[in-house]
Amino acid sequence: MPLEENIPSSKRKPGSRDGVSFFSYFTQELTHGYFMDQNDARYTERRERVYTFLKQPREIEKMMIYGLFLCLDVFLYVFTFLPLRVLFALLKLLSAPFCWFQRRSLLDPAQSCDLLKGVIFISCVFCMSYIDTSIIYHLVRAQTLIKLYIIYNMLEVADRLFSSFGQDILDALFLTATESNRQKRESFRVLLHLILAVIYVFSHAVLVLFEATTLNVAFNSHNKVLLTIMMANNFVEIKGTVFKKYDKNNLFQISCSDIRERFHYFALMLVVLLRNMQQYSWNYEHFTEIIPNMLMLLSSECVVDWFKHAFVLKFNHIPIESYSEYRATLAYDVASSRHKDSINDHSDVVSRRLGFIPLPLAVLIFHVTRISIDFHGAAGFLVILVGYVILTLLKVFNSIVIVGKACCYISDDEAQAANVRVNGARIAVVDPFEQRGNKTILVSQARAQPPEPTIKPPASGDSGLDSKKLLLSPEKNRKLPKEVTTPARLRSMRAPSVDHTVAAGTNLPSRNDDDLGDIDVLRHETSECVRSRKRHTATIVKATVIDEENH
């Protein structure tokens, strides 16, 4: 018997009862069923969100680990190959009379930049030698708990601002020093830029030293209250991030910023460890006491990143496959910067992409290591020599790993783009039950399997870093272009900007990348009306059926 509660009393038949009987109501409550089978697309999409939430930590950590290896490669470059390149540039300067006689320039642009980096590094290390870290430690420790919490937050903000403006200072110096039409009067201008760069690197290194000292005070406090507050401060980052609207490019900038931030935490932990071990005469018991606190702080950073990215994916309907695309973007940067015709050094490209400037951090690590470990005498010289050899071997091994992984990630990205071209139909709908508005989401995909791609070996003249050429099977009678255009390749071709990485917590202006790229498809639109009972108006459900051409 149908319910009559929604029929106005003026239109009811004479003698009809108002409402329903108790038995009818009770029977209906016991026997009414669910309608999930009639709304399979909408609930399937919600189930996929749960799977995405669970798979997200694994996917983001794969990208984070690769990004940390890139930061480590850039950081080790300052201690290993940069001194050798500076030495070669100085040896070339000794041949100045021969160059003047032949009317040739003394140094090429790359050697000029290397020499300037060496001058900046040596000057900042010399200035850091006049800073007493013990005075800074007692100065920070004398502050109250609330002051330390505010100081640490201010130092974090200042570190990001220094990273943004510092990259512009270094770029301005290198451009001024390597301009082809530079005249003699421009030498004074180069000197001014060099002084400004030295001031920046020294100031940034002192800033990071204060940040590390604040962490050191938190580790050495008896009640560990400050350390707990700093760990809780990481969870405040979730509130300021997840409730904003992002697209795939914004999420990429957030990911790059998180990679740089995590490597920065590792460097701060190294500074704290060296200072504590030197203070306690390298006691093993103190080492076992401080390591759990460091692991706890780093673990809280990882958990915060997992939850932050998981909810950003959920609220903005970004697919989980985006992280493999971001990783491929970093791989394209590595491959293009290693090419012999590249106009930029690979360390500069990665630094701009991730927003990581290694010089200030390298100056701080060098200074803290020098004052924490005794390098006097023949034994100290031997330790320095062995340490340099170990760092060089680590740098070479790390470079081999990231370049090899870059080739694998590029091949996977091109293979995935090839598979997308031969995929079956996809259905994208506008979900009327979403609170964030009419957001087009992918809810289903055909089960048709794409044909197996065959690998064509590269030509003899191709570079070793070029990815493999993929051709479709002959049943389709199609061939892919020599270079498959993918969203990751297009993102890598854009100029990296440190400002975007620093301001990753805001809504950055960027265009949305279509997940399907430049695929030729036929789009058929159908619609149906969804009625609601009370005050909701009719909502149109738009279904877009995407099918392959001539399927």
Coordinates of C-alpha atoms in Angstrom, one line a residue:
M1 CA 0.0 0.0 0.0
P2 CA 1.6 3.3 -1.0
L3 CA 2.1 6.0 1.6
E4 CA -0.2 9.0 1.5
E5 CA 1.7 11.2 3.8
N6 CA 2.9 13.4 0.9
I7 CA -0.6 14.0 -0.4
P8 CA -2.1 17.4 0.7
S9 CA -5.1 17.0 2.9
S10 CA -7.3 19.1 0.5
K11 CA -6.8 16.6 -2.3
R12 CA -7.4 13.4 -0.3
K13 CA -10.5 11.5 -0.9
P14 CA -13.4 11.8 1.6
G15 CA -13.2 9.1 4.2
S16 CA -9.5 8.3 3.7
R17 CA -7.3 7.9 6.8
D18 CA -4.6 10.4 7.7
G19 CA -1.2 8.8 7.6
V20 CA -0.6 5.0 7.8
S21 CA -1.3 2.5 10.5
F22 CA 1.4 1.4 13.0
F23 CA 1.5 -2.1 11.5
S24 CA 2.1 -0.8 8.0
Y25 CA 4.8 1.5 9.1
F26 CA 6.5 -1.3 11.2
T27 CA 6.2 -3.7 8.2
Q28 CA 7.7 -1.2 5.8
E29 CA 10.7 -0.5 8.1
L30 CA 11.4 -4.2 8.4
T31 CA 11.1 -5.0 4.7
H32 CA 12.5 -2.0 2.8
G33 CA 15.7 -2.7 0.9
Y34 CA 18.8 -0.9 -0.2
F35 CA 19.2 0.5 -3.7
M36 CA 23.0 0.2 -4.1
D37 CA 22.7 -2.2 -6.9
Q38 CA 20.7 0.5 -8.9
N39 CA 23.4 3.1 -8.2
D40 CA 26.5 1.0 -8.9
A41 CA 28.6 3.7 -10.5
R42 CA 28.3 6.1 -7.6
Y43 CA 29.1 3.6 -4.9
T44 CA 31.8 2.0 -6.9
E45 CA 33.6 5.3 -7.0
R46 CA 33.3 5.6 -3.2
R47 CA 34.8 2.2 -2.8
E48 CA 37.7 3.2 -5.0
R49 CA 38.3 6.2 -2.7
V50 CA 38.8 3.8 0.2
Y51 CA 41.3 1.8 -1.9
T52 CA 43.0 5.0 -2.9
F53 CA 43.3 6.1 0.7
L54 CA 44.9 2.8 1.7
K55 CA 47.3 2.7 -1.3
Q56 CA 48.4 6.3 -1.1
P57 CA 51.2 6.0 1.5
R58 CA 53.0 3.4 -0.6
E59 CA 52.7 5.5 -3.8
I60 CA 53.8 8.8 -2.2
E61 CA 56.7 7.1 -0.4
K62 CA 58.0 5.7 -3.7
M63 CA 58.1 9.2 -5.1
M64 CA 59.5 10.7 -1.9
I65 CA 62.4 8.2 -1.8
Y66 CA 63.3 9.0 -5.4
G67 CA 63.1 12.7 -4.6
L68 CA 65.3 12.3 -1.5
F69 CA 67.9 10.5 -3.7
L70 CA 67.9 13.5 -6.0
C71 CA 68.4 15.9 -3.1
L72 CA 71.2 13.7 -1.8
D73 CA 72.9 13.8 -5.2
V74 CA 72.8 17.6 -5.3
F75 CA 74.0 17.9 -1.7
L76 CA 77.0 15.5 -2.2
Y77 CA 77.9 17.3 -5.4
V78 CA 79.0 20.3 -3.3
F79 CA 81.5 18.2 -1.3
T80 CA 82.8 15.9 -4.1
F81 CA 82.8 17.1 -7.7
L82 CA 82.6 20.9 -7.0
P83 CA 86.1 21.1 -5.4
L84 CA 87.5 19.2 -8.4
R85 CA 85.8 21.5 -10.9
V86 CA 87.0 24.6 -8.9
L87 CA 90.6 23.1 -9.0
F88 CA 90.4 22.6 -12.8
A89 CA 89.1 26.2 -13.2
L90 CA 92.1 27.5 -11.1
L91 CA 94.5 25.5 -13.2
K92 CA 93.0 27.0 -16.3
L93 CA 93.6 30.5 -14.9
L94 CA 97.3 29.7 -14.7
S95 CA 97.3 29.5 -18.4
A96 CA 96.1 33.1 -18.7
P97 CA 99.1 34.4 -20.6
F98 CA 98.6 31.8 -23.4
C99 CA 94.9 32.6 -23.6
W100 CA 95.6 36.4 -23.8
F101 CA 98.1 35.7 -26.5
Q102 CA 95.6 33.7 -28.5
R103 CA 92.8 36.2 -27.7
R104 CA 90.6 33.5 -26.1
S105 CA 88.4 33.8 -23.1
L106 CA 89.9 32.4 -19.9
L107 CA 87.0 30.4 -18.6
D108 CA 83.8 29.0 -20.1
P109 CA 80.5 29.9 -18.5
A110 CA 80.3 26.6 -16.5
Q111 CA 83.8 27.0 -15.0
S112 CA 83.0 30.6 -14.1
C113 CA 79.9 29.5 -12.2
D114 CA 81.9 26.7 -10.5
L115 CA 84.6 29.2 -9.4
L116 CA 82.0 31.6 -8.0
K117 CA 80.4 28.7 -6.1
G118 CA 83.7 27.9 -4.6
V119 CA 84.4 31.5 -3.6
I120 CA 80.9 31.7 -2.0
F121 CA 81.4 28.4 -0.1
I122 CA 84.9 29.3 1.2
S123 CA 83.8 32.8 2.2
C124 CA 80.8 31.6 4.1
V125 CA 82.8 28.9 5.9
F126 CA 85.3 31.5 7.0
C127 CA 82.5 33.8 8.3
M128 CA 80.9 30.8 10.1
S129 CA 84.1 30.2 12.0
Y130 CA 83.5 33.4 14.0
I131 CA 80.1 32.1 15.3
D132 CA 80.1 30.4 18.7
T133 CA 77.5 27.7 18.7
S134 CA 77.6 27.3 22.5
I135 CA 76.5 30.9 22.9
I136 CA 73.6 30.4 20.5
Y137 CA 72.6 27.2 22.4
H138 CA 72.5 28.9 25.8
L139 CA 70.7 31.9 24.3
V140 CA 68.0 29.7 22.9
R141 CA 67.8 27.6 26.0
A142 CA 67.2 30.7 28.2
Q143 CA 63.9 31.4 26.4
T144 CA 60.5 30.2 27.7
L145 CA 58.6 27.4 26.2
I146 CA 56.1 29.6 24.3
K147 CA 58.9 31.8 23.0
L148 CA 60.7 28.7 21.6
Y149 CA 57.6 27.5 19.9
I150 CA 57.1 30.9 18.3
I151 CA 60.7 31.2 17.3
Y152 CA 60.7 27.7 15.7
N153 CA 57.7 28.6 13.6
M154 CA 59.2 31.9 12.6
L155 CA 62.4 30.2 11.5
E156 CA 60.5 27.7 9.4
V157 CA 58.7 30.5 7.5
A158 CA 62.0 32.5 7.1
D159 CA 63.7 29.4 5.7
R160 CA 61.1 29.1 2.9
L161 CA 61.3 32.8 2.1
F162 CA 65.1 32.7 2.1
S163 CA 65.0 29.7 -0.3
S164 CA 62.8 31.6 -2.7
F165 CA 64.8 34.8 -2.8
G166 CA 68.1 33.1 -2.6
Q167 CA 67.7 31.2 -5.8
D168 CA 67.1 34.5 -7.6
I169 CA 70.2 36.0 -6.1
L170 CA 72.4 33.1 -7.3
D171 CA 70.8 33.1 -10.7
A172 CA 71.4 36.8 -11.0
L173 CA 75.1 36.4 -10.1
F174 CA 75.7 33.5 -12.6
L175 CA 73.9 35.4 -15.4
T176 CA 75.9 38.6 -14.8
A177 CA 79.1 36.7 -14.7
T178 CA 78.5 34.7 -17.9
E179 CA 76.9 37.2 -20.2
S180 CA 78.6 37.0 -23.6
N181 CA 78.6 40.7 -24.3
R182 CA 79.9 41.7 -20.9
Q183 CA 82.3 44.6 -20.9
K184 CA 85.1 45.5 -18.5
R185 CA 83.0 47.8 -16.5
E186 CA 80.6 45.0 -15.6
S187 CA 83.3 43.4 -13.4
F188 CA 82.3 45.8 -10.6
R189 CA 78.7 44.7 -11.0
V190 CA 79.7 41.0 -10.8
L191 CA 81.6 41.8 -7.5
L192 CA 78.4 43.4 -6.1
H193 CA 76.4 40.4 -7.0
L194 CA 79.0 38.1 -5.4
I195 CA 79.0 40.1 -2.2
L196 CA 75.2 39.9 -2.1
A197 CA 75.3 36.1 -2.7
V198 CA 77.8 35.6 0.1
I199 CA 75.6 37.6 2.5
Y200 CA 72.6 35.5 1.5
V201 CA 74.3 32.1 1.9
F202 CA 75.8 33.1 5.2
S203 CA 72.5 34.5 6.6
H204 CA 70.6 31.3 5.4
A205 CA 73.2 29.1 7.1
V206 CA 72.9 31.0 10.4
L207 CA 69.2 30.8 10.1
V208 CA 69.3 27.0 9.7
L209 CA 71.8 26.8 12.6
F210 CA 69.3 28.6 14.9
E211 CA 66.6 26.1 13.7
A212 CA 68.9 23.1 14.5
T213 CA 69.8 24.6 17.9
T214 CA 66.1 25.0 18.8
L215 CA 65.6 21.3 18.0
N216 CA 68.7 20.5 20.0
V217 CA 67.2 22.3 23.1
A218 CA 64.0 20.3 22.6
F219 CA 65.8 17.0 22.6
N220 CA 67.9 17.9 25.7
S221 CA 64.9 19.2 27.7
H222 CA 64.0 16.9 30.6
N223 CA 60.2 16.8 30.2
K224 CA 60.3 16.8 26.3
V225 CA 57.3 19.1 26.3
L226 CA 58.8 21.3 23.5
L227 CA 59.5 18.2 21.4
T228 CA 55.9 17.1 21.8
I229 CA 54.6 20.5 20.8
M230 CA 56.8 20.5 17.7
M231 CA 55.5 17.1 16.7
A232 CA 51.9 18.3 17.2
N233 CA 52.8 21.3 15.1
N234 CA 53.2 19.0 12.1
F235 CA 49.5 18.0 12.4
V236 CA 48.4 21.6 12.2
E237 CA 49.7 21.5 8.6
I238 CA 46.9 19.1 7.7
K239 CA 44.3 21.7 8.7
G240 CA 45.9 24.4 6.5
T241 CA 46.2 22.2 3.4
V242 CA 43.4 19.6 3.0
F243 CA 40.5 22.0 2.9
K244 CA 41.7 23.9 -0.1
K245 CA 41.0 23.2 -3.8
Y246 CA 43.9 21.8 -5.8
D247 CA 44.5 20.4 -9.2
K248 CA 47.2 18.0 -10.3
N249 CA 49.8 20.7 -10.9
N250 CA 49.3 22.1 -7.4
L251 CA 49.6 18.7 -5.9
F252 CA 52.9 18.3 -7.7
Q253 CA 54.2 21.5 -6.2
I254 CA 53.1 20.3 -2.7
S255 CA 54.9 17.0 -3.3
C256 CA 58.1 18.8 -4.3
S257 CA 57.9 21.0 -1.2
D258 CA 57.4 17.9 1.0
I259 CA 60.5 16.2 -0.5
R260 CA 62.6 19.3 0.2
E261 CA 61.2 19.6 3.8
R262 CA 61.9 16.0 4.6
F263 CA 65.5 16.2 3.4
H264 CA 65.8 19.4 5.4
Y265 CA 64.7 17.5 8.5
F266 CA 67.3 14.8 7.9
A267 CA 70.0 17.5 7.7
L268 CA 68.8 19.1 11.0
M269 CA 68.8 15.7 12.7
L270 CA 72.4 15.2 11.5
V271 CA 73.4 18.6 13.0
V272 CA 71.7 17.8 16.3
L273 CA 73.3 14.3 16.4
L274 CA 76.8 15.7 15.9
R275 CA 76.4 18.4 18.5
N276 CA 75.0 16.1 21.1
M277 CA 77.6 13.4 20.5
Q278 CA 80.4 15.9 20.8
Q279 CA 78.9 17.3 24.0
Y280 CA 78.7 13.9 25.6
S281 CA 82.2 12.7 24.3
W282 CA 80.7 10.4 21.8
N283 CA 79.0 8.2 24.4
Y284 CA 77.1 5.3 23.0
E285 CA 74.4 5.3 25.7
H286 CA 73.5 8.9 24.8
F287 CA 73.3 7.8 21.2
T288 CA 70.7 5.1 22.0
E289 CA 68.8 7.7 24.1
I290 CA 68.5 10.3 21.4
I291 CA 67.8 8.1 18.4
P292 CA 64.3 7.1 19.4
N293 CA 63.3 10.8 19.7
M294 CA 64.7 11.5 16.3
L295 CA 62.8 8.6 14.7
M296 CA 59.6 9.7 16.4
L297 CA 59.9 13.2 15.0
L298 CA 60.6 11.9 11.5
S299 CA 57.8 9.3 11.7
S300 CA 55.3 12.1 12.7
E301 CA 56.4 14.0 9.6
C302 CA 55.8 10.9 7.4
V303 CA 52.4 10.3 8.9
V304 CA 51.4 13.9 8.4
D305 CA 52.3 13.7 4.8
W306 CA 50.3 10.5 4.3
F307 CA 47.1 12.0 5.8
K308 CA 47.6 15.3 4.0
H309 CA 48.0 13.8 0.6
A310 CA 45.3 11.2 1.2
F311 CA 42.6 13.8 1.9
V312 CA 43.8 16.1 -0.9
L313 CA 43.3 13.2 -3.3
K314 CA 39.9 12.5 -1.8
F315 CA 38.5 16.0 -1.8
N316 CA 39.8 17.0 -5.2
H317 CA 39.2 13.7 -7.0
I318 CA 42.8 13.3 -8.1
P319 CA 43.7 9.7 -9.2
I320 CA 46.4 7.8 -7.3
E321 CA 48.3 7.3 -10.6
S322 CA 49.3 11.0 -10.4
Y323 CA 52.3 10.1 -8.1
S324 CA 53.8 7.9 -10.8
E325 CA 53.4 10.8 -13.2
Y326 CA 55.1 13.1 -10.8
R327 CA 58.0 10.7 -10.4
A328 CA 58.2 10.5 -14.2
T329 CA 58.4 14.3 -14.3
L330 CA 61.5 14.2 -12.0
A331 CA 62.9 11.4 -14.2
Y332 CA 62.5 13.6 -17.3
D333 CA 64.4 16.4 -15.5
V334 CA 67.2 14.1 -14.6
A335 CA 67.5 12.7 -18.2
S336 CA 67.3 16.0 -19.9
S337 CA 69.9 17.6 -17.5
R338 CA 72.3 14.8 -18.1
H339 CA 72.2 15.2 -21.8
K340 CA 75.4 16.5 -23.4
D341 CA 73.6 19.4 -25.1
S342 CA 71.8 20.5 -21.8
I343 CA 72.1 24.2 -21.1
N344 CA 71.8 23.7 -17.3
D345 CA 73.7 21.6 -14.8
H346 CA 71.7 18.7 -13.4
S347 CA 72.1 20.0 -9.9
D348 CA 70.6 23.3 -10.8
V349 CA 67.6 21.8 -12.6
V350 CA 66.8 19.5 -9.7
S351 CA 67.3 22.4 -7.2
R352 CA 64.9 24.6 -9.0
R353 CA 62.3 21.8 -9.4
L354 CA 62.4 20.8 -5.7
G355 CA 63.1 24.2 -4.3
F356 CA 66.3 22.9 -2.6
I357 CA 69.4 25.2 -2.4
P358 CA 72.3 23.1 -1.2
L359 CA 74.9 25.8 -0.6
P360 CA 73.6 27.1 2.8
L361 CA 73.0 23.6 4.1
A362 CA 76.4 22.5 2.9
V363 CA 78.1 25.4 4.7
L364 CA 76.3 24.5 7.9
I365 CA 77.2 20.8 7.8
F366 CA 80.8 21.6 7.0
H367 CA 81.0 24.0 9.9
V368 CA 79.3 21.7 12.4
T369 CA 81.5 18.7 11.4
R370 CA 84.7 20.8 11.7
I371 CA 83.9 21.9 15.2
S372 CA 82.5 18.6 16.4
I373 CA 85.3 16.3 15.1
D374 CA 89.0 16.7 15.7
F375 CA 90.9 16.7 12.4
H376 CA 94.3 17.8 13.7
G377 CA 97.5 15.9 12.8
A378 CA 98.2 13.1 10.3
A379 CA 95.3 11.0 11.6
G380 CA 92.9 13.9 10.9
F381 CA 94.3 14.3 7.4
L382 CA 93.8 10.6 6.8
V383 CA 90.2 10.8 8.0
I384 CA 89.5 13.7 5.7
L385 CA 91.0 11.8 2.7
V386 CA 89.1 8.6 3.5
G387 CA 85.9 10.6 4.1
Y388 CA 86.2 12.4 0.7
V389 CA 86.8 9.0 -1.1
I390 CA 83.7 7.5 0.6
L391 CA 81.5 10.6 -0.3
T392 CA 82.7 10.5 -3.9
L393 CA 81.9 6.8 -4.2
L394 CA 78.5 7.4 -2.6
K395 CA 77.9 10.2 -5.1
V396 CA 78.8 8.1 -8.1
F397 CA 76.7 5.2 -6.9
N398 CA 73.7 7.5 -6.1
S399 CA 74.0 9.1 -9.6
I400 CA 74.0 5.7 -11.3
V401 CA 70.9 4.7 -9.3
I402 CA 68.9 7.8 -10.1
V403 CA 69.8 7.8 -13.8
G404 CA 69.0 4.1 -14.1
K405 CA 65.7 4.6 -12.3
A406 CA 65.0 7.7 -14.5
C407 CA 65.2 5.5 -17.7
C408 CA 62.9 2.9 -16.1
Y409 CA 60.3 5.6 -15.1
I410 CA 60.4 7.2 -18.5
S411 CA 59.8 3.9 -20.2
D412 CA 56.9 3.1 -17.9
D413 CA 55.4 6.5 -18.4
E414 CA 55.6 6.1 -22.2
A415 CA 54.2 2.6 -22.0
Q416 CA 51.3 3.8 -19.9
A417 CA 50.6 6.5 -22.4
A418 CA 50.6 3.9 -25.1
N419 CA 48.2 1.7 -23.2
V420 CA 45.8 4.7 -22.6
R421 CA 45.5 5.1 -26.4
V422 CA 44.2 1.6 -26.8
N423 CA 42.0 1.4 -23.7
G424 CA 38.3 0.6 -23.9
A425 CA 35.4 2.9 -23.1
R426 CA 35.5 5.1 -20.0
I427 CA 32.4 6.7 -18.3
A428 CA 32.7 10.0 -16.5
V429 CA 29.7 11.3 -14.6
V430 CA 28.9 14.4 -12.6
D431 CA 28.0 13.2 -9.1
P432 CA 25.1 15.3 -7.7
F433 CA 25.8 14.0 -4.1
E434 CA 29.2 15.7 -3.9
Q435 CA 29.4 18.6 -1.5
R436 CA 32.1 20.3 -3.5
G437 CA 29.9 20.9 -6.5
N438 CA 29.5 19.3 -9.9
K439 CA 32.9 17.6 -10.2
T440 CA 33.5 15.3 -13.1
I441 CA 34.9 12.0 -11.9
L442 CA 36.0 8.8 -13.5
V443 CA 33.8 6.0 -12.2
S444 CA 34.3 3.0 -14.5
Q445 CA 36.4 1.6 -17.3
A446 CA 36.0 -1.1 -19.8
R447 CA 37.6 -4.5 -19.1
A448 CA 39.0 -4.8 -22.5
Q449 CA 42.7 -5.6 -22.4
P450 CA 45.1 -3.5 -24.6
P451 CA 47.3 -5.3 -27.0
E452 CA 50.9 -6.1 -25.9
P453 CA 53.3 -3.4 -27.0
T454 CA 56.5 -4.6 -28.6
I455 CA 59.8 -2.9 -27.9
K456 CA 61.9 -1.6 -30.7
P457 CA 65.6 -1.3 -29.8
P458 CA 67.1 2.2 -30.1
A459 CA 69.1 3.2 -33.0
S460 CA 72.9 3.2 -32.8
G461 CA 73.0 7.0 -32.9
D462 CA 70.5 7.4 -30.0
S463 CA 71.7 8.6 -26.6
G464 CA 71.8 6.0 -23.8
L465 CA 69.4 8.1 -21.8
D466 CA 66.7 8.1 -24.5
S467 CA 63.7 5.9 -23.5
K468 CA 62.8 2.9 -25.6
K469 CA 60.6 3.3 -28.7
L470 CA 57.3 1.5 -28.2
L471 CA 55.2 0.3 -31.2
L472 CA 51.7 -1.1 -31.1
S473 CA 51.0 -4.6 -32.2
P474 CA 50.4 -5.1 -36.0
E475 CA 46.8 -6.1 -35.3
K476 CA 45.9 -2.4 -34.8
N477 CA 47.9 -1.3 -37.8
R478 CA 49.0 1.8 -35.8
K479 CA 52.4 3.2 -34.8
L480 CA 53.2 5.5 -32.0
P481 CA 55.3 8.6 -32.7
K482 CA 59.0 8.5 -31.9
E483 CA 58.5 10.5 -28.7
V484 CA 55.3 9.9 -26.9
T485 CA 53.9 13.1 -25.4
T486 CA 52.8 12.4 -21.9
P487 CA 51.6 14.8 -19.1
A488 CA 54.8 14.1 -17.2
R489 CA 57.0 15.1 -20.2
L490 CA 54.9 18.3 -20.7
R491 CA 55.3 19.2 -17.0
S492 CA 59.0 18.6 -17.2
M493 CA 59.3 20.9 -20.2
R494 CA 57.9 23.8 -18.2
A495 CA 60.5 26.0 -16.5
P496 CA 60.8 25.0 -12.8
S497 CA 60.0 27.7 -10.3
V498 CA 61.1 27.8 -6.7
D499 CA 58.3 30.3 -5.9
H500 CA 55.6 27.8 -6.8
T501 CA 57.3 25.2 -4.6
V502 CA 57.6 27.5 -1.6
A503 CA 54.0 28.7 -1.9
A504 CA 52.7 25.1 -2.4
G505 CA 50.1 25.5 0.4
T506 CA 48.2 28.1 -1.7
N507 CA 46.1 27.8 -4.8
L508 CA 48.5 28.3 -7.6
P509 CA 47.3 29.3 -11.1
S510 CA 47.9 26.4 -13.4
R511 CA 45.9 24.7 -16.1
N512 CA 44.4 21.3 -15.6
D513 CA 46.0 18.4 -17.3
D514 CA 43.6 16.2 -19.1
D515 CA 44.1 12.6 -18.0
L516 CA 43.5 11.3 -21.5
G517 CA 46.0 13.7 -23.2
D518 CA 45.5 14.2 -26.9
I519 CA 43.6 11.0 -27.5
D520 CA 41.2 11.0 -30.4
V521 CA 37.8 10.0 -29.0
L522 CA 34.1 10.2 -29.6
R523 CA 32.1 11.9 -26.9
H524 CA 28.5 11.0 -26.5
E525 CA 26.4 12.8 -23.8
T526 CA 23.3 11.3 -22.2
S527 CA 21.4 12.7 -19.2
E528 CA 18.7 11.5 -16.8
C529 CA 16.6 13.3 -14.2
V530 CA 17.1 12.6 -10.4
R531 CA 14.1 13.7 -8.3
S532 CA 14.4 14.5 -4.6
R533 CA 11.5 14.4 -2.2
K534 CA 11.5 17.6 -0.1
R535 CA 13.1 20.9 -1.0
H536 CA 15.9 19.7 -3.4
T537 CA 15.5 20.7 -7.0
A538 CA 16.0 18.3 -9.9
T539 CA 19.7 17.7 -10.6
I540 CA 20.9 16.7 -14.0
V541 CA 23.3 13.7 -14.2
K542 CA 25.6 14.0 -17.1
A543 CA 27.2 10.9 -18.4
T544 CA 30.0 11.2 -20.8
V545 CA 30.9 8.0 -22.7
I546 CA 34.4 8.1 -24.1
D547 CA 35.2 5.4 -26.7
E548 CA 38.1 4.8 -29.0
E549 CA 37.7 6.0 -32.6
N550 CA 36.5 3.2 -34.9
H551 CA 36.3 0.8 -32.0

